GROMACS .gro file of C-alpha atoms in nm:
model
  182
    1UNK     CA    1   1.908  -0.208  -1.671
    2UNK     CA    2   1.667  -0.495  -1.616
    3UNK     CA    3   1.613  -0.520  -1.241
    4UNK     CA    4   1.579  -0.842  -1.047
    5UNK     CA    5   1.248  -0.923  -0.876
    6UNK     CA    6   1.416  -0.844  -0.541
    7UNK     CA    7   1.524  -0.504  -0.671
    8UNK     CA    8   1.170  -0.430  -0.791
    9UNK     CA    9   1.029  -0.539  -0.455
   10UNK     CA   10   1.276  -0.312  -0.275
   11UNK     CA   11   1.190  -0.026  -0.508
   12UNK     CA   12   0.822  -0.077  -0.444
   13UNK     CA   13   0.883  -0.086  -0.067
   14UNK     CA   14   1.074   0.243  -0.083
   15UNK     CA   15   0.803   0.412  -0.289
   16UNK     CA   16   0.528   0.259  -0.078
   17UNK     CA   17   0.665   0.395   0.248
   18UNK     CA   18   0.710   0.741   0.096
   19UNK     CA   19   0.345   0.738  -0.017
   20UNK     CA   20   0.241   0.623   0.331
   21UNK     CA   21   0.454   0.894   0.493
   22UNK     CA   22   0.270   1.151   0.283
   23UNK     CA   23  -0.077   1.008   0.350
   24UNK     CA   24  -0.063   0.904   0.718
   25UNK     CA   25  -0.040   1.259   0.856
   26UNK     CA   26  -0.367   1.338   0.680
   27UNK     CA   27  -0.533   1.081   0.903
   28UNK     CA   28  -0.390   1.179   1.241
   29UNK     CA   29  -0.192   1.501   1.242
   30UNK     CA   30  -0.448   1.706   1.056
   31UNK     CA   31  -0.789   1.632   1.210
   32UNK     CA   32  -0.957   1.882   0.979
   33UNK     CA   33  -0.864   1.668   0.678
   34UNK     CA   34  -0.973   1.339   0.835
   35UNK     CA   35  -1.331   1.373   0.708
   36UNK     CA   36  -1.202   1.453   0.361
   37UNK     CA   37  -0.929   1.187   0.358
   38UNK     CA   38  -1.149   0.897   0.469
   39UNK     CA   39  -1.385   0.913   0.173
   40UNK     CA   40  -1.387   0.709  -0.147
   41UNK     CA   41  -1.239   1.004  -0.338
   42UNK     CA   42  -0.971   1.051  -0.072
   43UNK     CA   43  -0.880   0.684  -0.105
   44UNK     CA   44  -0.860   0.717  -0.484
   45UNK     CA   45  -0.633   1.021  -0.453
   46UNK     CA   46  -0.408   0.841  -0.207
   47UNK     CA   47  -0.388   0.535  -0.431
   48UNK     CA   48  -0.311   0.757  -0.731
   49UNK     CA   49   0.014   0.864  -0.561
   50UNK     CA   50   0.156   0.521  -0.645
   51UNK     CA   51   0.174   0.616  -1.015
   52UNK     CA   52   0.426   0.899  -0.973
   53UNK     CA   53   0.607   0.700  -0.702
   54UNK     CA   54   0.658   0.415  -0.952
   55UNK     CA   55   0.777   0.656  -1.219
   56UNK     CA   56   1.025   0.830  -0.986
   57UNK     CA   57   1.172   0.506  -0.850
   58UNK     CA   58   1.196   0.362  -1.199
   59UNK     CA   59   1.369   0.674  -1.331
   60UNK     CA   60   1.611   0.697  -1.038
   61UNK     CA   61   1.708   0.332  -1.064
   62UNK     CA   62   1.718   0.328  -1.445
   63UNK     CA   63   1.473   0.041  -1.485
   64UNK     CA   64   1.379  -0.080  -1.831
   65UNK     CA   65   1.042  -0.226  -1.928
   66UNK     CA   66   1.025  -0.582  -1.787
   67UNK     CA   67   0.920  -0.896  -1.966
   68UNK     CA   68   0.561  -1.002  -1.877
   69UNK     CA   69   0.676  -1.272  -1.633
   70UNK     CA   70   0.887  -1.023  -1.436
   71UNK     CA   71   0.604  -0.771  -1.444
   72UNK     CA   72   0.368  -1.027  -1.295
   73UNK     CA   73   0.620  -1.100  -1.019
   74UNK     CA   74   0.661  -0.727  -0.954
   75UNK     CA   75   0.288  -0.698  -0.886
   76UNK     CA   76   0.219  -1.031  -0.717
   77UNK     CA   77   0.508  -1.040  -0.467
   78UNK     CA   78   0.403  -0.725  -0.277
   79UNK     CA   79   0.034  -0.815  -0.316
   80UNK     CA   80   0.088  -1.161  -0.168
   81UNK     CA   81   0.280  -1.007   0.121
   82UNK     CA   82  -0.007  -0.763   0.190
   83UNK     CA   83  -0.274  -1.034   0.160
   84UNK     CA   84  -0.076  -1.257   0.396
   85UNK     CA   85  -0.052  -0.976   0.652
   86UNK     CA   86  -0.425  -0.903   0.627
   87UNK     CA   87  -0.521  -1.270   0.639
   88UNK     CA   88  -0.302  -1.338   0.943
   89UNK     CA   89  -0.441  -1.035   1.126
   90UNK     CA   90  -0.798  -1.120   1.032
   91UNK     CA   91  -0.770  -1.485   1.134
   92UNK     CA   92  -0.610  -1.394   1.465
   93UNK     CA   93  -0.880  -1.135   1.531
   94UNK     CA   94  -1.157  -1.382   1.446
   95UNK     CA   95  -1.009  -1.646   1.674
   96UNK     CA   96  -0.965  -1.396   1.956
   97UNK     CA   97  -1.272  -1.528   2.129
   98UNK     CA   98  -1.095  -1.862   2.176
   99UNK     CA   99  -0.742  -1.732   2.225
  100UNK     CA  100  -0.783  -1.380   2.370
  101UNK     CA  101  -0.420  -1.264   2.361
  102UNK     CA  102  -0.387  -1.356   1.994
  103UNK     CA  103  -0.708  -1.172   1.907
  104UNK     CA  104  -0.551  -0.848   2.029
  105UNK     CA  105  -0.241  -0.919   1.820
  106UNK     CA  106  -0.464  -0.964   1.514
  107UNK     CA  107  -0.646  -0.636   1.578
  108UNK     CA  108  -0.313  -0.457   1.619
  109UNK     CA  109  -0.186  -0.611   1.296
  110UNK     CA  110  -0.489  -0.477   1.111
  111UNK     CA  111  -0.470  -0.135   1.275
  112UNK     CA  112  -0.097  -0.106   1.207
  113UNK     CA  113  -0.175  -0.073   0.839
  114UNK     CA  114  -0.267   0.287   0.916
  115UNK     CA  115   0.105   0.356   0.960
  116UNK     CA  116   0.237   0.089   0.723
  117UNK     CA  117  -0.006   0.133   0.433
  118UNK     CA  118  -0.225   0.441   0.478
  119UNK     CA  119  -0.396   0.430   0.134
  120UNK     CA  120  -0.499   0.068   0.186
  121UNK     CA  121  -0.617   0.150   0.538
  122UNK     CA  122  -0.843   0.425   0.398
  123UNK     CA  123  -0.985   0.179   0.145
  124UNK     CA  124  -1.065  -0.062   0.428
  125UNK     CA  125  -1.228   0.215   0.633
  126UNK     CA  126  -1.449   0.301   0.337
  127UNK     CA  127  -1.570  -0.058   0.320
  128UNK     CA  128  -1.682  -0.042   0.683
  129UNK     CA  129  -1.954   0.204   0.578
  130UNK     CA  130  -2.124  -0.091   0.409
  131UNK     CA  131  -2.141  -0.293   0.732
  132UNK     CA  132  -2.430  -0.213   0.965
  133UNK     CA  133  -2.286  -0.361   1.284
  134UNK     CA  134  -1.907  -0.394   1.296
  135UNK     CA  135  -1.926  -0.575   1.630
  136UNK     CA  136  -2.077  -0.885   1.465
  137UNK     CA  137  -1.801  -1.085   1.295
  138UNK     CA  138  -2.030  -1.257   1.045
  139UNK     CA  139  -2.149  -0.916   0.919
  140UNK     CA  140  -1.829  -0.875   0.717
  141UNK     CA  141  -1.939  -0.973   0.369
  142UNK     CA  142  -1.827  -0.953   0.008
  143UNK     CA  143  -1.758  -0.578   0.020
  144UNK     CA  144  -1.510  -0.630   0.304
  145UNK     CA  145  -1.329  -0.917   0.136
  146UNK     CA  146  -1.331  -0.736  -0.198
  147UNK     CA  147  -1.167  -0.436  -0.035
  148UNK     CA  148  -0.905  -0.661   0.126
  149UNK     CA  149  -0.828  -0.795  -0.222
  150UNK     CA  150  -0.808  -0.445  -0.374
  151UNK     CA  151  -0.611  -0.302  -0.081
  152UNK     CA  152  -0.340  -0.560  -0.145
  153UNK     CA  153  -0.347  -0.547  -0.526
  154UNK     CA  154  -0.388  -0.179  -0.616
  155UNK     CA  155  -0.068  -0.034  -0.462
  156UNK     CA  156   0.178  -0.267  -0.642
  157UNK     CA  157  -0.029  -0.259  -0.962
  158UNK     CA  158  -0.040   0.121  -0.974
  159UNK     CA  159   0.328   0.143  -0.877
  160UNK     CA  160   0.416  -0.100  -1.156
  161UNK     CA  161   0.208   0.094  -1.411
  162UNK     CA  162   0.385   0.412  -1.301
  163UNK     CA  163   0.721   0.245  -1.352
  164UNK     CA  164   0.624   0.171  -1.712
  165UNK     CA  165   0.581   0.541  -1.796
  166UNK     CA  166   0.855   0.669  -2.026
  167UNK     CA  167   1.163   0.819  -1.864
  168UNK     CA  168   1.523   0.878  -1.957
  169UNK     CA  169   1.663   0.711  -1.650
  170UNK     CA  170   1.897   0.903  -1.424
  171UNK     CA  171   1.948   1.164  -1.697
  172UNK     CA  172   1.607   1.311  -1.604
  173UNK     CA  173   1.736   1.419  -1.264
  174UNK     CA  174   2.011   1.680  -1.224
  175UNK     CA  175   2.335   1.546  -1.084
  176UNK     CA  176   2.482   1.716  -0.782
  177UNK     CA  177   2.817   1.871  -0.851
  178UNK     CA  178   3.086   1.838  -0.593
  179UNK     CA  179   3.334   2.112  -0.540
  180UNK     CA  180   3.346   2.461  -0.681
  181UNK     CA  181   3.402   2.567  -1.037
  182UNK     CA  182   3.677   2.810  -1.066
   0.00000   0.00000   0.00000
């Protein structure tokens, strides 16, 4: 079945929140793993979980390979949503010196990605190692903005690539039988 862009977006959202539910406890519930998780390799491992998530969602929903235009939409729709969230949070945080209540809202929007998009949050934390003084707003340079771009693009791209892996659809997963055989 060829899914609609809305169906692909919903499938990505489902897979994305499962990946986040797997990764977020590594950051908070298991303090021992925090040092390991918030490294470039930890971020790569977390991002790599989007490949099997895409394959599983694609197999469960019986998706076929999309035409290039639909594939582009499948990657860009979630990426644009993530970039919009990051941009809104960043702009509110930057303007917090002029509008203090909105600055706090912006900071909370950015920090909420820890629970809404843990792999992207780890990528952003890794970029902060490049910044000498995080209290100076103009210190955020190309590495920071490059990571914002990648944090929005990589999850839907990897999910989409995972959905392109071969599968037999729902036949790959055993069906539950109801009742008893006699």
